[in-house]
mmCIF file of C-alpha atoms in Angstrom:
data_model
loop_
_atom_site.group_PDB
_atom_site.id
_atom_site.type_symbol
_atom_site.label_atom_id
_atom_site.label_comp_id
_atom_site.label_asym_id
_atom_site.label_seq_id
_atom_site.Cartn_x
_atom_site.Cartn_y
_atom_site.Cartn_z
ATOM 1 C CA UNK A 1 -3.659 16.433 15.006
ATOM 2 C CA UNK A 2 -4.399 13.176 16.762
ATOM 3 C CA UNK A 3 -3.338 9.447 15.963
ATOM 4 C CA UNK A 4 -5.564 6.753 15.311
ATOM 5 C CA UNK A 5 -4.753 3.435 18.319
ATOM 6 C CA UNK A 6 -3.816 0.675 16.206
ATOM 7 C CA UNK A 7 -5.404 -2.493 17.222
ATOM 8 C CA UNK A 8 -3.641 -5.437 19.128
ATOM 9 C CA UNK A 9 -4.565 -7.996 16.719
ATOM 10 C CA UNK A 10 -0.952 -7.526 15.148
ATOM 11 C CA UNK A 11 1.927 -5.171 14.899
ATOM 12 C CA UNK A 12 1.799 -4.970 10.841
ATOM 13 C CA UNK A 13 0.205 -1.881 9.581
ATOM 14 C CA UNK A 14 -0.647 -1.780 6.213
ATOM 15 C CA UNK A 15 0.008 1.946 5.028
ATOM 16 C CA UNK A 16 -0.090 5.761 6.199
ATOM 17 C CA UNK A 17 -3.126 7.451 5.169
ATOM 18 C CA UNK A 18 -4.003 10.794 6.361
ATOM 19 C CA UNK A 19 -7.383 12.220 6.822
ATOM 20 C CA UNK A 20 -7.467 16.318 5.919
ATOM 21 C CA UNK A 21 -10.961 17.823 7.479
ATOM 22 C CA UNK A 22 -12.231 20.818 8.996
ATOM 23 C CA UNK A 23 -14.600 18.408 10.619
ATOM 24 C CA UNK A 24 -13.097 17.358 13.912
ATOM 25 C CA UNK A 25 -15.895 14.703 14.068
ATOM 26 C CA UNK A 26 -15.262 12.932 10.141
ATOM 27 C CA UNK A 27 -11.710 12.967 11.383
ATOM 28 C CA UNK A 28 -12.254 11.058 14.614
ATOM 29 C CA UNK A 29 -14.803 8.572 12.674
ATOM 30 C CA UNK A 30 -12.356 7.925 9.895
ATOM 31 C CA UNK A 31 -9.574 7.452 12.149
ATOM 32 C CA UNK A 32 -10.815 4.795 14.185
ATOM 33 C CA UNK A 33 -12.933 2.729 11.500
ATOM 34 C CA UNK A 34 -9.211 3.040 9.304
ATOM 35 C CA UNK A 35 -7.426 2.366 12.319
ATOM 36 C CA UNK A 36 -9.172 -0.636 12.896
ATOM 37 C CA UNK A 37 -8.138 -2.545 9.927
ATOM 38 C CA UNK A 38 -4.781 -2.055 11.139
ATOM 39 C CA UNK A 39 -3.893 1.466 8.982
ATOM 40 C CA UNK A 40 -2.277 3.719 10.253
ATOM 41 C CA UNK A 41 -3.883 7.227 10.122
ATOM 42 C CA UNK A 42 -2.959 10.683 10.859
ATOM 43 C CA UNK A 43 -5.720 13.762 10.666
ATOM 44 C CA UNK A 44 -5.028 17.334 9.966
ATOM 45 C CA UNK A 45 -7.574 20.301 10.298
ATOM 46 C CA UNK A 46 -6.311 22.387 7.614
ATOM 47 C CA UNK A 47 -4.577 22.103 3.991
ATOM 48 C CA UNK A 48 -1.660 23.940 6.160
ATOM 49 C CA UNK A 49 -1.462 21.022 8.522
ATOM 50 C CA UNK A 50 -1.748 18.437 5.619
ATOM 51 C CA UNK A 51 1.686 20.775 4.569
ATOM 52 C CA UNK A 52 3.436 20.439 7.975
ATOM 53 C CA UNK A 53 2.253 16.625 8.137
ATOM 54 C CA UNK A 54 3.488 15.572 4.180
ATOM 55 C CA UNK A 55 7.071 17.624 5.743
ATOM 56 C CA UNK A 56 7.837 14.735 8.400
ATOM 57 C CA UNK A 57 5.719 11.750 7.155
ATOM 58 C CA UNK A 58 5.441 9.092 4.677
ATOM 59 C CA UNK A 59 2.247 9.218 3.706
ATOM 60 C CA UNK A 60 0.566 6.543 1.183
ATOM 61 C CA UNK A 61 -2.675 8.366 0.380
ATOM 62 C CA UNK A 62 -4.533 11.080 1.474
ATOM 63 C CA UNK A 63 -8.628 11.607 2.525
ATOM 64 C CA UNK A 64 -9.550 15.041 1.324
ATOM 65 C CA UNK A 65 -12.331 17.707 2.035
ATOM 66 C CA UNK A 66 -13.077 20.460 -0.224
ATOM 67 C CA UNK A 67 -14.266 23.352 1.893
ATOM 68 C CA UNK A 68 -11.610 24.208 4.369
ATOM 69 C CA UNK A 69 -10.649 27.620 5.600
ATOM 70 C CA UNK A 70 -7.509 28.499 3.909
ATOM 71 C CA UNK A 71 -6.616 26.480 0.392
ATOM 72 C CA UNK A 72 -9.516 24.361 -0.349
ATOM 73 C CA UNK A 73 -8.950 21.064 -1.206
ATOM 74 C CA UNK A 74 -8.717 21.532 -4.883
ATOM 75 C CA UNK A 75 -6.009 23.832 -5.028
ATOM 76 C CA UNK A 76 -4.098 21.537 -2.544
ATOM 77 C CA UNK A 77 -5.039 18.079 -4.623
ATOM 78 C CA UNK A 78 -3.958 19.930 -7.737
ATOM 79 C CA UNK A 79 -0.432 21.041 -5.753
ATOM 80 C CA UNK A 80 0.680 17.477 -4.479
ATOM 81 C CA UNK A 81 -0.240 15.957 -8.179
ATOM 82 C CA UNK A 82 1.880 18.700 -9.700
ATOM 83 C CA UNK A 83 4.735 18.088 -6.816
ATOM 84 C CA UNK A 84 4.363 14.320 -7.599
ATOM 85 C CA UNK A 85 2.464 13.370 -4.242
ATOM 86 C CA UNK A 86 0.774 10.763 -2.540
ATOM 87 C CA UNK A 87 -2.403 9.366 -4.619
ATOM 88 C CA UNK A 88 -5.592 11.530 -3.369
ATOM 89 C CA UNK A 89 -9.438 10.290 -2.387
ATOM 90 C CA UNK A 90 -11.738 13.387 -2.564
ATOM 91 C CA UNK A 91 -14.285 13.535 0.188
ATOM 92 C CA UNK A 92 -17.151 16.698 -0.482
ATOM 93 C CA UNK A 93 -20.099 17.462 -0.144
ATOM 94 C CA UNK A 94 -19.930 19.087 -3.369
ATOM 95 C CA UNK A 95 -20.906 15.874 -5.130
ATOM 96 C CA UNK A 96 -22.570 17.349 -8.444
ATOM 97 C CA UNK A 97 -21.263 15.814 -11.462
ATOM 98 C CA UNK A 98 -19.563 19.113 -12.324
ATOM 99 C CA UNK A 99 -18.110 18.922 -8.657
ATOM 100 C CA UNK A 100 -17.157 14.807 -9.293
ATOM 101 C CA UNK A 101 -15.627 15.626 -12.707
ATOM 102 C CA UNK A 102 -13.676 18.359 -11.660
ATOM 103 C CA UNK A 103 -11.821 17.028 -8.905
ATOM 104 C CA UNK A 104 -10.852 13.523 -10.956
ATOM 105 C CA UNK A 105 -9.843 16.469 -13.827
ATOM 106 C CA UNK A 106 -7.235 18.017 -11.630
ATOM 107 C CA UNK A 107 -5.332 14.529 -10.372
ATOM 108 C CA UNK A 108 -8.076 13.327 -7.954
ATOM 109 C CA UNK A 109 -7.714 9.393 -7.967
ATOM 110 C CA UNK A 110 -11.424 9.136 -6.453
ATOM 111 C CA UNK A 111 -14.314 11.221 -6.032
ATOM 112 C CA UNK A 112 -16.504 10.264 -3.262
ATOM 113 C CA UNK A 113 -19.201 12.557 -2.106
ATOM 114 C CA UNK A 114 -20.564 13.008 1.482
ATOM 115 C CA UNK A 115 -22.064 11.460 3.340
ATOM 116 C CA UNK A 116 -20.458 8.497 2.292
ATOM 117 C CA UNK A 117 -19.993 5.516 4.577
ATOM 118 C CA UNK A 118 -16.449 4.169 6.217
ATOM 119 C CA UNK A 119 -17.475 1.023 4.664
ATOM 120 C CA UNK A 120 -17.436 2.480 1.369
ATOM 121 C CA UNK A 121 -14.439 4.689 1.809
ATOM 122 C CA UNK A 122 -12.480 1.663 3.463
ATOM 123 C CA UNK A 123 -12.893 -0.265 -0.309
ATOM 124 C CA UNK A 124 -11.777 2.632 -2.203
ATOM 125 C CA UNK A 125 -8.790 2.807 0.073
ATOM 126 C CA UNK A 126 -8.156 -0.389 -0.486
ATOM 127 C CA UNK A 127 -8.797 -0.674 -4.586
ATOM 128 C CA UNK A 128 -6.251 2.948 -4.851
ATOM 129 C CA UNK A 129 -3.701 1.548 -2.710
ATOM 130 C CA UNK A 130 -3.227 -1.634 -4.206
ATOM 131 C CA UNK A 131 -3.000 -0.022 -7.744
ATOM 132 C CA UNK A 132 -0.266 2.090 -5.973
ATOM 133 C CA UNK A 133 1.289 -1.284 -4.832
ATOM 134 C CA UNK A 134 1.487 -2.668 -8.426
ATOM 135 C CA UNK A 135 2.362 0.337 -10.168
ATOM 136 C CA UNK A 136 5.355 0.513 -7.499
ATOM 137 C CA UNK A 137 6.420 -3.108 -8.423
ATOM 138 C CA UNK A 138 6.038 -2.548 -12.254
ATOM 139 C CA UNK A 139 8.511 0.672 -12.276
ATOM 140 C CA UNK A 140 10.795 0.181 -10.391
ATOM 141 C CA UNK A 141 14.051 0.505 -11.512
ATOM 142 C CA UNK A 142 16.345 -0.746 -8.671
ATOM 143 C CA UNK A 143 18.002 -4.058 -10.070
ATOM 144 C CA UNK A 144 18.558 -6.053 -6.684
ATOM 145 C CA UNK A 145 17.322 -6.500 -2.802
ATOM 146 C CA UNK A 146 19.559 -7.927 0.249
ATOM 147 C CA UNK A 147 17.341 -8.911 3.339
ATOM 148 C CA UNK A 148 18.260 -11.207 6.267
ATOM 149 C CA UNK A 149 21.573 -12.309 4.369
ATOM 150 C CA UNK A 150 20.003 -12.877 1.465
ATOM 151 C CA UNK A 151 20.631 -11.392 -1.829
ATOM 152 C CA UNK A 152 18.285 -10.939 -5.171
ATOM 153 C CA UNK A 153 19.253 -9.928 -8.405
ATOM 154 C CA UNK A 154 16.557 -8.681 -10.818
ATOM 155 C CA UNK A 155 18.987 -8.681 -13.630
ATOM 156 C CA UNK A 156 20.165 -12.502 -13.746
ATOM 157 C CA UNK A 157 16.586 -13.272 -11.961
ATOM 158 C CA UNK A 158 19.092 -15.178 -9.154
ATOM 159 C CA UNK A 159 18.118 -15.324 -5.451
ATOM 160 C CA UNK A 160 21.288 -16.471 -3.142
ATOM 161 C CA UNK A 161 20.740 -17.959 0.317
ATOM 162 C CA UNK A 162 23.286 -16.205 3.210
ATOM 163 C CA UNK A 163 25.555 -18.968 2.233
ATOM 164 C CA UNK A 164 25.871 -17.965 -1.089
ATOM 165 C CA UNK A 165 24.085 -20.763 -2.309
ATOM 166 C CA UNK A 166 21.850 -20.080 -5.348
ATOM 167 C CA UNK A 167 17.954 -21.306 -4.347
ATOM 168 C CA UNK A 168 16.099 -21.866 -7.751
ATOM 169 C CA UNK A 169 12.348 -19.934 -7.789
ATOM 170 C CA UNK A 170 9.871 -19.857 -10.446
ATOM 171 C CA UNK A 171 8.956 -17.057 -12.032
ATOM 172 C CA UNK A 172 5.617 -16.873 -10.737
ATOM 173 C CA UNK A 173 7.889 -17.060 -6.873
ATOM 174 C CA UNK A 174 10.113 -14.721 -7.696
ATOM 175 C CA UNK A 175 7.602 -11.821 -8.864
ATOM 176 C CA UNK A 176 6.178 -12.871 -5.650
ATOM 177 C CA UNK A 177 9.450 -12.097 -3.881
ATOM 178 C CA UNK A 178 9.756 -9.067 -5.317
ATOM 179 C CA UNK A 179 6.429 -7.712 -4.644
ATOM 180 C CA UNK A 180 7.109 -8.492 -0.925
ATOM 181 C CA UNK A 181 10.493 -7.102 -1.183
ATOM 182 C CA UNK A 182 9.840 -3.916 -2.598
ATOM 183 C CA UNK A 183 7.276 -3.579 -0.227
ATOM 184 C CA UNK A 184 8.302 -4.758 3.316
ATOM 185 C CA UNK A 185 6.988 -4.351 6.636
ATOM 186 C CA UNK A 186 3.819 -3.523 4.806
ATOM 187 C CA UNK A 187 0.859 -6.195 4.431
ATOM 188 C CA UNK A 188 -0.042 -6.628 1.221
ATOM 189 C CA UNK A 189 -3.189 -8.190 0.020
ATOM 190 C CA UNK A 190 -3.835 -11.615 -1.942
ATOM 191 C CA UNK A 191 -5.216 -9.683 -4.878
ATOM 192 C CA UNK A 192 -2.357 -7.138 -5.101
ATOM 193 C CA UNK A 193 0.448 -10.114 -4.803
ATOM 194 C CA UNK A 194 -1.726 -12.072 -7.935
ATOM 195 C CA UNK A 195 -1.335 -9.009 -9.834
ATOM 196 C CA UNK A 196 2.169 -8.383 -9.381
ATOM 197 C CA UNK A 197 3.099 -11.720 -9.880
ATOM 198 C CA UNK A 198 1.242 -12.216 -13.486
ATOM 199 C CA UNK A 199 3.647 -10.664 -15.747
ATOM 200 C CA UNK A 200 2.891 -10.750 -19.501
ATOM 201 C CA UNK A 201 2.574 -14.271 -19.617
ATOM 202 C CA UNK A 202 -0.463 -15.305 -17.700
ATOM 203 C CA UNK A 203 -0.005 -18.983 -18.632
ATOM 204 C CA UNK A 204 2.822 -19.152 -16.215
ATOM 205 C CA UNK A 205 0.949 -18.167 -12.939
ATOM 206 C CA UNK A 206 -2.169 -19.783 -13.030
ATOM 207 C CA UNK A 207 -1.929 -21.200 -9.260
ATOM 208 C CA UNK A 208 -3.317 -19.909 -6.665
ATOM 209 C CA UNK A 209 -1.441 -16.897 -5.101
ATOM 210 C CA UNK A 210 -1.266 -18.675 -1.487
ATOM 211 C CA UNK A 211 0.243 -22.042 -3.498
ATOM 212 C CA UNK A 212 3.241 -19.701 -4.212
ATOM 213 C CA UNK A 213 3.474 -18.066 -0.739
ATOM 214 C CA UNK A 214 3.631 -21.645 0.547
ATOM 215 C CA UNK A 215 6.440 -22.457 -1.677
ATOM 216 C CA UNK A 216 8.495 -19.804 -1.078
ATOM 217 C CA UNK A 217 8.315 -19.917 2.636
ATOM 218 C CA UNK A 218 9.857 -23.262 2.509
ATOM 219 C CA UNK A 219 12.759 -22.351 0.461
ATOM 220 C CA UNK A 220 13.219 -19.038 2.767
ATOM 221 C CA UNK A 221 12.765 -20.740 5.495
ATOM 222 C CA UNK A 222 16.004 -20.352 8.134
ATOM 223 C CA UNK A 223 15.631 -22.594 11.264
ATOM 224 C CA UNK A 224 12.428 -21.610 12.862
ATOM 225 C CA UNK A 225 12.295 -18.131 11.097
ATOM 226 C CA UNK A 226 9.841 -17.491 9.263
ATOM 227 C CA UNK A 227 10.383 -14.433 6.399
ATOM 228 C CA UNK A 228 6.712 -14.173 5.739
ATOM 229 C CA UNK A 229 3.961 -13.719 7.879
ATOM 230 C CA UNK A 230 0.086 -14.244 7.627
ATOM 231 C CA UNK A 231 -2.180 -11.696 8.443
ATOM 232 C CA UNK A 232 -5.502 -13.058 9.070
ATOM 233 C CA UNK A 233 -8.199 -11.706 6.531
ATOM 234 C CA UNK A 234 -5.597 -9.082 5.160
ATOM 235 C CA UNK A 235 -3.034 -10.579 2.869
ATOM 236 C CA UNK A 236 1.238 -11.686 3.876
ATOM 237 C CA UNK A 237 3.494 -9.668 5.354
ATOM 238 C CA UNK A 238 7.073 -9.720 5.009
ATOM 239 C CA UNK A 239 8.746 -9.367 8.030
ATOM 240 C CA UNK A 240 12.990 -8.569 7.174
ATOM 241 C CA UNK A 241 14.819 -5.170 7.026
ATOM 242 C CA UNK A 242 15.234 -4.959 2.763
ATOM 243 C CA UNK A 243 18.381 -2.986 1.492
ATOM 244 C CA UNK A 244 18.304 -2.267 -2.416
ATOM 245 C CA UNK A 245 21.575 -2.942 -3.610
#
């Protein structure tokens, strides 16, 4: 197994993907042009390695090849959708339609067949994970969040500063908030954050998604701390421990 380097452009990564191939040379390609855009990504040989892997790691989403010895991909894509696993990208060079509509049959999320460029791949990463992202926001069933002091309650739709004062938000900030809450340390995208924060009533969050970033950083802001970050040409990150409470 090796370990993509992350780049030094900054310390955020955006999510765990892992990279299941026989072929040790798709695994070092995928893990450096992922790796560059600041993912982390770990490879694994086998199906059985993808096993050992999924038993220590978080993993977001998973790259997988069809033809491996051992369980083929199928039978492994079909086990982790039945065992409630990490959303799956096939990558085959079985790309028939029969091929293409049985993998997205079984749970596959995408279908991509080989050869199929990292430039391509990178975008479908991208699209699947921040449908993952939203879905995440829209189900969850925790009802608050405590980071840095602070303290948000999704019942009474209150956020409370570490003085216990209450801070009024909008409801196009505070589905902002709670995107980045429910998802710290992790950068999440422009697109993903506009999503999250429209809500049934679209009226309500017409501005622009950066508008509402801006806002809230000056009503989190502590001294010279600053809760959310900019990643250049990625999205926000935000940067405190979050406790659900």
């Amino acid at each position: 197994m090796n370990m993509a380097v992350l780049p030094e452009r900054t310390a955020a990564t955006l999510a765990h993907l892992l990279v299941v191939d026989d072929d040790a040379g798709i695994r070092v390609l995928l893990g450096e042009r992922l790796g560059a855009y600041c993912y982390k990504v770990t490879t694994a040989a086998s199906v059985a390695e993808m096993d050992r892997v999924l038993a220590r790691e978080s993993i977001d989403l998973i790259l997988l090849d069809v033809m491996m010895p051992g369980e083929d991909g199928l039978s492994a894509c079909r086990r982790l959708i039945q065992q409630g696993g990490p959303p799956v990208i096939i990558l085959s060079a079985l790309g028939d339609e029969q091929d293409r509509i049985v993998g997205l049959e079984i749970g596959a999320d995408h279908y991509l067949a080989k050869p199929c460029s990292p430039r391509e791949i990178l975008a479908h990463v991208r699209a699947l994970l921040r449908r993952s992202a939203v879905s995440e926001v829209q189900s969850d069933d925790r009802r608050g969040f405590a980071f840095d002091g602070w303290r948000m309650d999704l019942d009474s739709h209150e956020l409370l500063d570490p003085e216990g004062v209450l801070v009024h938000l909008s409801d196009g900030e505070f589905a902002v908030l709670r995107a980045f809450v429910e998802h710290p340390r992790r950068v999440l995208t422009r697109e993903a954050l506009l999503h999250a924060a429209r809500g049934p009533d679209s009226d309500a969050f017409d501005r622009a998604i950066d508008v509402q970033v801006s806002r809230l950083r000056r009503k989190l802001r502590a001294g010279e701390s600053d809760l959310i970050r900019t990643v250049r040409n990625e999205g926000y990150l935000f940067v405190p421990k979050v406790t659900p409470t």
